Amino acid sequence: MPAHRTARERARAELTAEIKDEARRQLADKGANGLSLRAVARELGMVSSALYRYFPSRDELLTALIVDAYNVLGDTLDKASAGGGSPAERWRAAANALRTWAHTHPHEYALLYGTPVPGYRAPHDTIAPGGRVPGAFLRIAHDAWHAGGAATDDQLDETLRGQARTIAEALGLGDLPDAVVLRAVDAWTQLFGTVALEFTGQFANTLDPADAYFARAVELQLRTAGLG
Amino acid sequence: MPAHRTARERARAELTAEIKDEARRQLADKGANGLSLRAVARELGMVSSALYRYFPSRDELLTALIVDAYNVLGDTLDKASAGGGSPAERWRAAANALRTWAHTHPHEYALLYGTPVPGYRAPHDTIAPGGRVPGAFLRIAHDAWHAGGAATDDQLDETLRGQARTIAEALGLGDLPDAVVLRAVDAWTQLFGTVALEFTGQFANTLDPADAYFARAVELQLRTAGLG
DNA sequence: TCTGAATCGAGAGCGCTGCTCTCGTTTACA
DNA sequence: TGTAAACGAGAGCAGCGCTCTCGATTCAGA
């Protein structure tokens, strides 16, 4: 945050932050569907139309919240996986952190990974911060490969190779072999699937509570990613 | 559908179906968020309050649509996996059918597997039809085990064993060993994770288009489920 | 230091929503 | 045939996102 030249700029930055804070509070409380611009304005003691000086629409406010949430989740995973230990330990820690975050921030999680409403979501601003989440896991795989570099010789289609390169380079892990990237992605999809299924209630009456199954799933991810 | 005794009952059943049809049309068009009771009523040439004689609330209408969508998807998967061929071939067919359905029915898919809004979703009526989807895949694993019964001796926690039993029995596959059930569930979570990530746009700029990666993921599922 | 332009908050208003309540009519059943 | 239940129409309530206008404040250049 740079120092703001004029009082007006400072006030604007502060109010923008306050709006987001209040919106985040209501999001956590009522969910994205229950987030109302008028209610936010009311709580801040202003009139609803004034809010449009700061966010041009409800969707733009939500997009800002999405970006923030991705970053908070990204920080959480970075911190969880930064602790020492083997790559396997770090993956376990990050995976559990993801699941815990989803449980403690259900509405935020739903905002990030729930109803996509094709066409709406994925304004460009969200793609980069959204990539931090799988990125945290790929980075663990990267460190593991650097340390113990197991040889891999998967047969890979050209399309996949190219996509693996794109992923690795976007994360600054350009030296990671395609096969290792893809195996880590495989493990990430497993992790995501487990969390998403539990979270959307698909485990109700069967795998619920899912602690035991989640632990099992994480071990499978480790084998998939070659961290076992 | 039993024959209806009175004209009123017949009319009620017909109108209920017409409401659901129109609602389904709007859902497919505008998404769950854009589904409006008033618009449905308008399209049907009735006044909005009359609609409440048939569905007590918007959520109840959505729940009815959810149940229907689960059943349609369940039928689709059953049909896809009913074709002959090896278990592996059937799993591939069903997995592709799931992905295709998600692409051709994005709003329905989002309704089933998108934002859960903790507390709202999972009214009891949706649990059973929702189970048909993983059920279709577990059934393939069941048939494969019956045919070629590979021995499995995974070490399993008591909780997991119990949950595996619950799952198997709910699907009428009580003879399936716990380890086989859980491996099939593992594969299902992988499949679900892949579809969900692609669908929520998390593959944007990386694995998009995801056809090649999806094919790879399905092969991994086969190995996980022991159908390889 | 003064002035024109940009920025701001307040307020009224539009069209939409889910939902409730009342009222006159139609249908079903005893 | 009469009573009760079921029904559709209509008015209305409170809320929503968003737009537009208007007077006040603040900023920047002459």
Short mmCIF file of C-alpha atoms (C1' of nucleotides) in Angstrom, two decimals:
data_model
loop_
_atom_site.label_atom_id
_atom_site.label_comp_id
_atom_site.label_asym_id
_atom_site.label_seq_id
_atom_site.Cartn_x
_atom_site.Cartn_y
_atom_site.Cartn_z
CA MET A 1 0.00 0.00 0.00
CA PRO A 2 1.65 3.23 -1.10
CA ALA A 3 1.05 6.42 0.82
CA HIS A 4 -1.87 8.25 -0.70
CA ARG A 5 -1.29 11.73 -1.89
CA THR A 6 -4.59 13.34 -1.24
CA ALA A 7 -7.05 12.99 1.60
CA ARG A 8 -9.63 11.92 -0.90
CA GLU A 9 -7.52 9.04 -2.13
CA ARG A 10 -6.85 7.92 1.40
CA ALA A 11 -10.52 8.06 2.28
CA ARG A 12 -11.39 6.16 -0.84
CA ALA A 13 -8.93 3.39 -0.07
CA GLU A 14 -10.19 3.12 3.48
CA LEU A 15 -13.83 3.03 2.52
CA THR A 16 -13.17 0.47 -0.19
CA ALA A 17 -11.53 -1.74 2.42
CA GLU A 18 -14.37 -1.21 4.86
CA ILE A 19 -16.90 -2.18 2.24
CA LYS A 20 -15.00 -5.34 1.46
CA ASP A 21 -14.69 -6.15 5.15
CA GLU A 22 -18.37 -5.74 5.79
CA ALA A 23 -19.18 -7.69 2.63
CA ARG A 24 -16.84 -10.44 3.73
CA ARG A 25 -18.60 -10.55 7.09
CA GLN A 26 -21.98 -10.92 5.43
CA LEU A 27 -20.60 -13.47 3.02
CA ALA A 28 -19.32 -15.58 5.89
CA ASP A 29 -22.66 -15.22 7.61
CA LYS A 30 -25.27 -15.56 4.89
CA GLY A 31 -23.37 -16.85 1.90
CA ALA A 32 -22.85 -15.31 -1.49
CA ASN A 33 -26.53 -15.44 -2.30
CA GLY A 34 -27.40 -13.60 0.87
CA LEU A 35 -24.88 -10.85 0.32
CA SER A 36 -26.78 -7.65 -0.33
CA LEU A 37 -25.29 -4.35 -1.37
CA ARG A 38 -28.06 -2.52 0.41
CA ALA A 39 -27.36 -4.39 3.64
CA VAL A 40 -23.65 -3.65 3.38
CA ALA A 41 -24.38 0.03 2.83
CA ARG A 42 -26.87 0.07 5.70
CA GLU A 43 -24.34 -1.46 8.07
CA LEU A 44 -21.79 1.14 7.04
CA GLY A 45 -24.26 3.95 7.59
CA MET A 46 -24.37 4.99 4.01
CA VAL A 47 -26.96 4.90 1.30
CA SER A 48 -26.86 2.07 -1.21
CA SER A 49 -26.23 4.23 -4.24
CA ALA A 50 -23.05 5.62 -2.69
CA LEU A 51 -21.62 2.13 -2.76
CA TYR A 52 -21.57 2.18 -6.53
CA ARG A 53 -18.85 4.81 -6.37
CA TYR A 54 -16.59 2.03 -5.13
CA PHE A 55 -17.83 -1.10 -6.86
CA PRO A 56 -19.65 -0.82 -10.16
CA SER A 57 -21.82 -3.85 -9.44
CA ARG A 58 -22.50 -6.64 -7.03
CA ASP A 59 -20.56 -9.03 -9.25
CA GLU A 60 -17.49 -6.83 -9.07
CA LEU A 61 -17.67 -6.81 -5.31
CA LEU A 62 -17.93 -10.59 -5.34
CA THR A 63 -14.97 -10.81 -7.68
CA ALA A 64 -12.91 -8.74 -5.26
CA LEU A 65 -13.93 -11.08 -2.45
CA ILE A 66 -13.01 -14.07 -4.59
CA VAL A 67 -9.53 -12.72 -5.25
CA ASP A 68 -9.03 -12.00 -1.55
CA ALA A 69 -10.27 -15.43 -0.57
CA TYR A 70 -7.95 -17.15 -3.03
CA ASN A 71 -5.06 -15.23 -1.56
CA VAL A 72 -6.01 -16.01 2.02
CA LEU A 73 -6.34 -19.68 1.13
CA GLY A 74 -3.07 -19.55 -0.77
CA ASP A 75 -1.32 -18.03 2.23
CA THR A 76 -2.83 -20.67 4.48
CA LEU A 77 -1.55 -23.48 2.29
CA ASP A 78 1.86 -21.89 1.88
CA LYS A 79 2.20 -21.59 5.62
CA ALA A 80 0.99 -25.12 6.23
CA SER A 81 3.42 -26.59 3.74
CA ALA A 82 6.31 -24.38 4.79
CA GLY A 83 6.80 -26.29 8.02
CA GLY A 84 9.71 -28.67 7.90
CA GLY A 85 9.42 -32.36 7.31
CA SER A 86 9.45 -34.63 4.33
CA PRO A 87 7.50 -33.74 1.20
CA ALA A 88 4.96 -36.33 2.26
CA GLU A 89 4.55 -34.61 5.61
CA ARG A 90 4.20 -31.25 3.93
CA TRP A 91 1.59 -32.55 1.50
CA ARG A 92 -0.38 -34.03 4.39
CA ALA A 93 -0.21 -30.74 6.23
CA ALA A 94 -1.32 -28.72 3.24
CA ALA A 95 -4.11 -31.15 2.38
CA ASN A 96 -5.44 -31.01 5.90
CA ALA A 97 -5.16 -27.24 5.87
CA LEU A 98 -7.26 -27.13 2.72
CA ARG A 99 -9.93 -29.33 4.22
CA THR A 100 -9.92 -27.38 7.46
CA TRP A 101 -10.20 -24.09 5.63
CA ALA A 102 -13.16 -25.41 3.67
CA HIS A 103 -14.85 -26.41 6.90
CA THR A 104 -14.19 -23.17 8.72
CA HIS A 105 -14.99 -20.96 5.74
CA PRO A 106 -17.81 -22.81 4.03
CA HIS A 107 -19.27 -19.85 2.22
CA GLU A 108 -15.92 -18.64 1.00
CA TYR A 109 -15.10 -22.13 -0.17
CA ALA A 110 -18.43 -22.29 -1.95
CA LEU A 111 -17.74 -18.97 -3.57
CA LEU A 112 -14.42 -20.17 -4.93
CA TYR A 113 -15.31 -23.71 -5.93
CA GLY A 114 -19.07 -23.85 -5.97
CA THR A 115 -21.57 -22.93 -8.60
CA PRO A 116 -19.57 -21.62 -11.49
CA VAL A 117 -22.45 -20.13 -13.47
CA PRO A 118 -20.76 -20.56 -16.83
CA GLY A 119 -19.87 -17.27 -18.38
CA TYR A 120 -19.90 -15.33 -15.18
CA ARG A 121 -16.98 -16.63 -13.21
CA ALA A 122 -13.32 -16.56 -14.04
CA PRO A 123 -12.87 -12.95 -14.78
CA HIS A 124 -9.22 -12.73 -15.57
CA ASP A 125 -8.26 -11.26 -12.23
CA THR A 126 -9.21 -14.46 -10.44
CA ILE A 127 -7.19 -16.87 -12.54
CA ALA A 128 -3.76 -16.00 -11.18
CA PRO A 129 -4.67 -16.01 -7.47
CA GLY A 130 -6.75 -19.13 -8.08
CA GLY A 131 -3.67 -20.84 -9.36
CA ARG A 132 -1.93 -20.36 -6.06
CA VAL A 133 -3.95 -23.19 -4.53
CA PRO A 134 -2.86 -26.03 -6.80
CA GLY A 135 0.45 -24.19 -6.97
CA ALA A 136 1.12 -24.83 -3.31
CA PHE A 137 0.83 -28.55 -3.93
CA LEU A 138 2.84 -28.56 -7.13
CA ARG A 139 5.60 -26.77 -5.29
CA ILE A 140 5.83 -29.60 -2.79
CA ALA A 141 6.15 -32.06 -5.64
CA HIS A 142 8.79 -29.82 -7.12
CA ASP A 143 10.84 -29.77 -3.95
CA ALA A 144 10.54 -33.53 -3.62
CA TRP A 145 11.73 -34.04 -7.17
CA HIS A 146 14.65 -31.70 -6.63
CA ALA A 147 15.66 -33.56 -3.51
CA GLY A 148 15.22 -37.13 -4.51
CA GLY A 149 14.63 -36.95 -8.27
CA ALA A 150 13.08 -40.28 -9.14
CA ALA A 151 13.32 -41.07 -12.81
CA THR A 152 10.03 -40.94 -14.68
CA ASP A 153 9.36 -42.01 -18.18
CA ASP A 154 5.63 -41.82 -18.68
CA GLN A 155 4.42 -41.90 -22.24
CA LEU A 156 2.86 -38.52 -22.83
CA ASP A 157 0.79 -37.09 -25.60
CA GLU A 158 2.05 -33.84 -27.12
CA THR A 159 -0.96 -31.84 -25.94
CA LEU A 160 -0.38 -32.94 -22.39
CA ARG A 161 3.31 -32.15 -22.56
CA GLY A 162 2.53 -28.64 -23.70
CA GLN A 163 -0.03 -28.13 -20.98
CA ALA A 164 2.35 -29.48 -18.37
CA ARG A 165 4.94 -26.95 -19.52
CA THR A 166 2.41 -24.14 -19.28
CA ILE A 167 1.54 -25.12 -15.74
CA ALA A 168 5.14 -25.52 -14.60
CA GLU A 169 6.25 -22.25 -16.11
CA ALA A 170 3.31 -20.32 -14.72
CA LEU A 171 4.51 -21.42 -11.29
CA GLY A 172 8.15 -20.77 -11.98
CA LEU A 173 8.90 -24.49 -11.85
CA GLY A 174 10.12 -24.76 -15.39
CA ASP A 175 12.69 -27.41 -14.57
CA LEU A 176 10.11 -29.91 -13.42
CA PRO A 177 9.66 -32.78 -15.88
CA ASP A 178 6.27 -33.05 -17.56
CA ALA A 179 5.55 -36.42 -16.06
CA VAL A 180 6.13 -35.14 -12.54
CA VAL A 181 3.90 -32.13 -13.15
CA LEU A 182 1.08 -34.30 -14.38
CA ARG A 183 1.36 -36.77 -11.54
CA ALA A 184 1.13 -33.90 -9.09
CA VAL A 185 -1.90 -32.61 -10.94
CA ASP A 186 -3.39 -36.09 -10.70
CA ALA A 187 -2.91 -36.01 -6.95
CA TRP A 188 -4.38 -32.51 -6.75
CA THR A 189 -7.52 -33.58 -8.59
CA GLN A 190 -7.88 -36.45 -6.14
CA LEU A 191 -7.53 -34.12 -3.21
CA PHE A 192 -9.93 -31.63 -4.69
CA GLY A 193 -12.46 -34.33 -5.49
CA THR A 194 -12.41 -35.64 -1.96
CA VAL A 195 -12.89 -32.22 -0.40
CA ALA A 196 -15.54 -31.21 -2.93
CA LEU A 197 -17.55 -34.39 -2.47
CA GLU A 198 -17.46 -34.11 1.29
CA PHE A 199 -18.29 -30.46 1.13
CA THR A 200 -21.25 -30.71 -1.21
CA GLY A 201 -22.78 -33.27 1.09
CA GLN A 202 -22.31 -36.21 -1.26
CA PHE A 203 -20.87 -38.26 1.58
CA ALA A 204 -24.00 -37.83 3.67
CA ASN A 205 -25.15 -41.13 5.16
CA THR A 206 -22.12 -42.93 3.79
CA LEU A 207 -18.60 -41.61 4.39
CA ASP A 208 -19.74 -38.99 6.84
CA PRO A 209 -17.78 -38.16 9.04
CA ALA A 210 -15.05 -38.35 6.48
CA ASP A 211 -11.93 -37.96 8.62
CA ALA A 212 -10.86 -41.54 8.18
CA TYR A 213 -11.56 -41.58 4.49
CA PHE A 214 -9.81 -38.27 3.98
CA ALA A 215 -6.68 -39.59 5.66
CA ARG A 216 -6.79 -42.62 3.39
CA ALA A 217 -7.29 -40.42 0.34
CA VAL A 218 -4.28 -38.30 1.25
CA GLU A 219 -2.08 -41.39 1.40
CA LEU A 220 -3.29 -42.35 -2.04
CA GLN A 221 -2.45 -38.87 -3.27
CA LEU A 222 1.08 -39.28 -1.98
CA ARG A 223 1.49 -42.47 -3.98
CA THR A 224 0.01 -40.83 -7.05
CA ALA A 225 2.33 -37.86 -6.79
CA GLY A 226 5.29 -40.10 -6.13
CA LEU A 227 5.85 -38.73 -2.65
CA GLY A 228 5.08 -42.03 -0.94
CA MET B 1 -47.96 -42.98 -12.32
CA PRO B 2 -51.26 -44.40 -11.14
CA ALA B 3 -54.49 -43.37 -12.83
CA HIS B 4 -55.93 -40.43 -10.98
CA ARG B 5 -59.35 -40.79 -9.55
CA THR B 6 -60.72 -37.33 -9.85
CA ALA B 7 -60.36 -34.71 -12.56
CA ARG B 8 -58.87 -32.41 -9.96
CA GLU B 9 -56.13 -34.84 -9.11
CA ARG B 10 -55.35 -35.36 -12.75
CA ALA B 11 -55.24 -31.64 -13.38
CA ARG B 12 -53.01 -31.17 -10.36
CA ALA B 13 -50.56 -33.79 -11.51
CA GLU B 14 -50.46 -32.31 -14.99
CA LEU B 15 -49.95 -28.78 -13.82
CA THR B 16 -47.26 -29.85 -11.38
CA ALA B 17 -45.43 -31.48 -14.26
CA GLU B 18 -45.89 -28.43 -16.47
CA ILE B 19 -44.48 -26.19 -13.78
CA LYS B 20 -41.46 -28.41 -13.40
CA ASP B 21 -40.97 -28.53 -17.15
CA GLU B 22 -41.07 -24.79 -17.51
CA ALA B 23 -38.82 -24.38 -14.48
CA ARG B 24 -36.39 -26.88 -15.96
CA ARG B 25 -36.38 -24.91 -19.20
CA GLN B 26 -35.57 -21.70 -17.35
CA LEU B 27 -32.97 -23.47 -15.24
CA ALA B 28 -31.22 -24.72 -18.34
CA ASP B 29 -31.40 -21.26 -19.82
CA LYS B 30 -30.61 -18.90 -16.97
CA GLY B 31 -29.27 -21.11 -14.22
CA ALA B 32 -30.61 -21.72 -10.76
CA ASN B 33 -30.07 -18.14 -9.72
CA GLY B 34 -32.06 -16.88 -12.65
CA LEU B 35 -34.99 -19.18 -12.05
CA SER B 36 -37.93 -17.05 -11.06
CA LEU B 37 -41.27 -18.31 -9.84
CA ARG B 38 -42.96 -15.28 -11.29
CA ALA B 39 -41.41 -15.90 -14.69
CA VAL B 40 -42.47 -19.53 -14.60
CA ALA B 41 -46.02 -18.53 -13.70
CA ARG B 42 -46.04 -15.86 -16.38
CA GLU B 43 -44.95 -18.33 -19.02
CA LEU B 44 -47.68 -20.69 -17.94
CA GLY B 45 -50.29 -17.95 -18.11
CA MET B 46 -51.04 -18.04 -14.44
CA VAL B 47 -50.52 -15.64 -11.61
CA SER B 48 -47.53 -16.17 -9.35
CA SER B 49 -49.49 -16.81 -6.20
CA ALA B 50 -51.24 -19.74 -7.84
CA LEU B 51 -47.93 -21.48 -8.15
CA TYR B 52 -47.71 -21.79 -4.40
CA ARG B 53 -50.58 -24.25 -4.50
CA TYR B 54 -48.13 -26.65 -6.11
CA PHE B 55 -44.78 -25.82 -4.59
CA PRO B 56 -44.63 -24.23 -1.17
CA SER B 57 -41.48 -22.29 -1.99
CA ARG B 58 -38.82 -21.70 -4.58
CA ASP B 59 -36.47 -24.00 -2.71
CA GLU B 60 -38.96 -26.84 -2.89
CA LEU B 61 -39.25 -26.40 -6.63
CA LEU B 62 -35.47 -26.47 -6.89
CA THR B 63 -35.37 -29.60 -4.77
CA ALA B 64 -37.78 -31.28 -7.15
CA LEU B 65 -35.58 -30.27 -10.06
CA ILE B 66 -32.54 -31.63 -8.24
CA VAL B 67 -34.16 -35.00 -7.71
CA ASP B 68 -35.18 -35.16 -11.36
CA ALA B 69 -31.73 -34.14 -12.53
CA TYR B 70 -30.07 -36.80 -10.38
CA ASN B 71 -32.35 -39.39 -11.89
CA VAL B 72 -31.74 -38.25 -15.44
CA LEU B 73 -28.01 -38.32 -14.84
CA GLY B 74 -28.32 -41.69 -13.15
CA ASP B 75 -30.21 -43.07 -16.13
CA THR B 76 -27.60 -41.64 -18.48
CA LEU B 77 -24.77 -43.33 -16.61
CA ASP B 78 -26.64 -46.60 -16.31
CA LYS B 79 -27.24 -46.64 -20.03
CA ALA B 80 -23.65 -45.70 -20.83
CA SER B 81 -22.26 -48.44 -18.64
CA ALA B 82 -24.78 -51.03 -19.71
CA GLY B 83 -23.17 -51.43 -23.10
CA GLY B 84 -21.07 -54.54 -23.36
CA GLY B 85 -17.34 -54.64 -23.04
CA SER B 86 -14.87 -55.08 -20.26
CA PRO B 87 -15.35 -53.33 -16.94
CA ALA B 88 -12.61 -50.94 -18.02
CA GLU B 89 -14.52 -50.13 -21.19
CA ARG B 90 -17.71 -49.61 -19.24
CA TRP B 91 -16.00 -47.31 -16.75
CA ARG B 92 -14.55 -45.27 -19.59
CA ALA B 93 -17.96 -45.02 -21.20
CA ALA B 94 -19.65 -43.95 -17.98
CA ALA B 95 -16.91 -41.47 -17.11
CA ASN B 96 -17.17 -39.85 -20.51
CA ALA B 97 -20.94 -39.80 -20.21
CA LEU B 98 -20.64 -37.95 -16.91
CA ARG B 99 -18.32 -35.37 -18.39
CA THR B 100 -20.47 -34.97 -21.47
CA TRP B 101 -23.57 -34.53 -19.38
CA ALA B 102 -21.86 -31.86 -17.32
CA HIS B 103 -20.93 -30.03 -20.50
CA THR B 104 -24.35 -30.27 -22.09
CA HIS B 105 -26.24 -29.51 -18.90
CA PRO B 106 -24.02 -26.99 -17.15
CA HIS B 107 -26.70 -25.40 -15.02
CA GLU B 108 -28.12 -28.71 -13.94
CA TYR B 109 -24.64 -29.92 -13.11
CA ALA B 110 -24.04 -26.76 -11.11
CA LEU B 111 -27.31 -27.29 -9.31
CA LEU B 112 -26.33 -30.80 -8.28
CA TYR B 113 -22.68 -30.32 -7.49
CA GLY B 114 -22.21 -26.61 -7.16
CA THR B 115 -22.64 -24.27 -4.27
CA PRO B 116 -24.10 -26.32 -1.49
CA VAL B 117 -25.07 -23.44 0.82
CA PRO B 118 -24.57 -25.40 4.02
CA GLY B 119 -27.81 -26.09 5.75
CA TYR B 120 -29.96 -25.68 2.70
CA ARG B 121 -29.08 -28.52 0.44
CA ALA B 122 -29.33 -32.20 1.00
CA PRO B 123 -32.94 -32.43 1.95
CA HIS B 124 -33.43 -36.08 2.54
CA ASP B 125 -35.22 -36.67 -0.74
CA THR B 126 -32.09 -35.87 -2.71
CA ILE B 127 -29.74 -38.27 -0.96
CA ALA B 128 -31.02 -41.48 -2.49
CA PRO B 129 -31.20 -40.30 -6.11
CA GLY B 130 -27.86 -38.56 -5.59
CA GLY B 131 -26.36 -41.89 -4.67
CA ARG B 132 -27.23 -43.30 -8.06
CA VAL B 133 -24.33 -41.44 -9.66
CA PRO B 134 -21.48 -42.96 -7.69
CA GLY B 135 -23.60 -46.11 -7.61
CA ALA B 136 -23.28 -46.54 -11.34
CA PHE B 137 -19.51 -46.63 -11.01
CA LEU B 138 -19.46 -48.87 -7.96
CA ARG B 139 -21.63 -51.31 -9.85
CA ILE B 140 -19.02 -51.59 -12.56
CA ALA B 141 -16.40 -52.34 -9.93
CA HIS B 142 -18.78 -54.89 -8.47
CA ASP B 143 -19.23 -56.68 -11.76
CA ALA B 144 -15.50 -56.69 -12.35
CA TRP B 145 -14.85 -58.19 -8.94
CA HIS B 146 -17.50 -60.83 -9.51
CA ALA B 147 -15.96 -61.77 -12.82
CA GLY B 148 -12.31 -61.74 -12.05
CA GLY B 149 -12.22 -61.43 -8.27
CA ALA B 150 -8.71 -60.28 -7.54
CA ALA B 151 -7.68 -60.87 -3.97
CA THR B 152 -7.37 -57.72 -1.91
CA ASP B 153 -5.98 -57.42 1.55
CA ASP B 154 -5.78 -53.72 2.34
CA GLN B 155 -5.34 -52.83 5.96
CA LEU B 156 -8.49 -51.01 6.91
CA ASP B 157 -9.52 -49.02 9.92
CA GLU B 158 -12.77 -50.10 11.58
CA THR B 159 -14.54 -46.85 10.77
CA LEU B 160 -13.76 -47.24 7.11
CA ARG B 161 -14.88 -50.86 7.09
CA GLY B 162 -18.21 -49.85 8.54
CA GLN B 163 -18.66 -47.05 6.05
CA ALA B 164 -17.72 -49.35 3.20
CA ARG B 165 -20.39 -51.77 4.36
CA THR B 166 -22.97 -48.99 4.51
CA ILE B 167 -22.16 -47.97 0.97
CA ALA B 168 -22.17 -51.46 -0.45
CA GLU B 169 -25.41 -52.39 1.22
CA ALA B 170 -27.15 -49.20 0.19
CA LEU B 171 -26.42 -50.22 -3.39
CA GLY B 172 -27.35 -53.85 -2.91
CA LEU B 173 -23.75 -54.91 -3.38
CA GLY B 174 -23.35 -56.41 0.04
CA ASP B 175 -21.01 -59.13 -1.15
CA LEU B 176 -18.37 -56.68 -2.31
CA PRO B 177 -15.30 -56.69 -0.04
CA ASP B 178 -14.61 -53.48 1.84
CA ALA B 179 -11.29 -52.95 0.13
CA VAL B 180 -12.86 -53.15 -3.31
CA VAL B 181 -15.59 -50.72 -2.32
CA LEU B 182 -13.08 -48.20 -1.07
CA ARG B 183 -10.86 -48.47 -4.10
CA ALA B 184 -13.85 -47.82 -6.30
CA VAL B 185 -14.73 -44.81 -4.14
CA ASP B 186 -11.16 -43.61 -4.54
CA ALA B 187 -11.54 -43.80 -8.29
CA TRP B 188 -14.89 -42.02 -8.12
CA THR B 189 -13.41 -39.13 -6.16
CA GLN B 190 -10.69 -38.85 -8.79
CA LEU B 191 -13.24 -38.77 -11.55
CA PHE B 192 -15.38 -36.28 -9.72
CA GLY B 193 -12.42 -34.07 -8.95
CA THR B 194 -11.37 -33.95 -12.56
CA VAL B 195 -14.83 -33.06 -13.81
CA ALA B 196 -15.40 -30.54 -11.04
CA LEU B 197 -12.09 -28.77 -11.58
CA GLU B 198 -12.64 -28.54 -15.30
CA PHE B 199 -16.17 -27.41 -14.83
CA THR B 200 -15.50 -24.68 -12.32
CA GLY B 201 -12.97 -23.21 -14.69
CA GLN B 202 -9.92 -24.10 -12.62
CA PHE B 203 -8.23 -25.50 -15.69
CA ALA B 204 -8.51 -22.18 -17.49
CA ASN B 205 -5.23 -21.24 -19.16
CA THR B 206 -3.63 -24.50 -18.15
CA LEU B 207 -5.31 -27.82 -18.91
CA ASP B 208 -7.98 -26.28 -21.06
CA PRO B 209 -9.13 -27.97 -23.30
CA ALA B 210 -9.03 -30.90 -20.95
CA ASP B 211 -9.87 -33.80 -23.28
CA ALA B 212 -6.38 -35.22 -23.21
CA TYR B 213 -6.01 -34.82 -19.48
CA PHE B 214 -9.42 -36.32 -18.85
CA ALA B 215 -8.52 -39.40 -20.86
CA ARG B 216 -5.34 -39.73 -18.82
CA ALA B 217 -7.28 -39.29 -15.58
CA VAL B 218 -9.73 -42.01 -16.53
CA GLU B 219 -6.88 -44.47 -17.06
CA LEU B 220 -5.56 -43.60 -13.64
CA GLN B 221 -9.03 -44.22 -12.21
CA LEU B 222 -9.02 -47.67 -13.77
CA ARG B 223 -5.76 -48.53 -12.06
CA THR B 224 -7.04 -47.12 -8.78
CA ALA B 225 -10.22 -49.15 -8.96
CA GLY B 226 -8.31 -52.24 -9.99
CA LEU B 227 -9.97 -52.42 -13.39
CA GLY B 228 -6.72 -51.82 -15.26
"C1'" DT C 1 -5.47 32.30 -4.20
"C1'" DC C 2 -9.27 31.68 -7.01
"C1'" DT C 3 -12.01 28.84 -10.37
"C1'" DG C 4 -13.63 24.98 -13.11
"C1'" DA C 5 -13.75 20.14 -13.00
"C1'" DA C 6 -13.91 15.91 -10.82
"C1'" DT C 7 -15.69 13.29 -7.00
"C1'" DC C 8 -18.70 12.30 -3.56
"C1'" DG C 9 -23.19 11.07 -0.54
"C1'" DA C 10 -28.12 11.47 -0.31
"C1'" DG C 11 -32.41 10.60 -2.08
"C1'" DA C 12 -36.06 9.26 -5.18
"C1'" DG C 13 -37.40 6.00 -8.26
"C1'" DC C 14 -37.76 1.78 -11.67
"C1'" DG C 15 -38.60 -2.90 -12.31
"C1'" DC C 16 -37.91 -7.07 -10.48
"C1'" DT C 17 -38.12 -10.76 -6.80
"C1'" DG C 18 -40.30 -14.33 -3.10
"C1'" DC C 19 -44.04 -14.65 -0.48
"C1'" DT C 20 -48.70 -13.69 2.07
"C1'" DC C 21 -53.48 -12.76 2.42
"C1'" DT C 22 -58.08 -12.21 0.90
"C1'" DC C 23 -61.93 -13.21 -1.96
"C1'" DG C 24 -65.06 -15.30 -5.17
"C1'" DT C 25 -65.37 -19.66 -7.80
"C1'" DT C 26 -65.07 -24.45 -8.74
"C1'" DT C 27 -64.79 -29.23 -7.44
"C1'" DA C 28 -65.32 -33.28 -4.43
"C1'" DC C 29 -67.51 -36.01 -1.21
"C1'" DA C 30 -70.96 -37.37 2.27
"C1'" DT D 1 -77.78 -31.17 -2.10
"C1'" DG D 2 -75.01 -28.84 1.08
"C1'" DT D 3 -70.41 -28.28 3.25
"C1'" DA D 4 -65.66 -28.26 3.07
"C1'" DA D 5 -61.65 -28.40 0.61
"C1'" DA D 6 -59.02 -26.84 -3.28
"C1'" DC D 7 -58.22 -23.44 -6.53
"C1'" DG D 8 -56.88 -18.93 -9.45
"C1'" DA D 9 -56.79 -13.99 -9.41
"C1'" DG D 10 -55.37 -9.93 -7.50
"C1'" DA D 11 -53.47 -6.64 -4.30
"C1'" DG D 12 -49.88 -5.83 -1.39
"C1'" DC D 13 -45.38 -6.09 1.53
"C1'" DA D 14 -40.58 -5.90 2.02
"C1'" DG D 15 -36.58 -6.57 -0.16
"C1'" DC D 16 -33.32 -6.46 -4.05
"C1'" DG D 17 -29.76 -4.38 -7.92
"C1'" DC D 18 -29.21 -0.47 -10.24
"C1'" DT D 19 -29.85 4.44 -12.35
"C1'" DC D 20 -30.34 9.26 -12.25
"C1'" DT D 21 -30.34 13.79 -10.33
"C1'" DC D 22 -28.77 17.24 -7.20
"C1'" DG D 23 -26.19 19.83 -3.89
"C1'" DA D 24 -21.82 19.71 -1.31
"C1'" DT D 25 -16.97 18.79 -0.99
"C1'" DT D 26 -12.38 18.32 -2.70
"C1'" DC D 27 -8.72 18.69 -6.03
"C1'" DA D 28 -5.70 20.76 -9.48
"C1'" DG D 29 -4.22 24.26 -12.64
"C1'" DA D 30 -4.03 29.23 -13.77
#
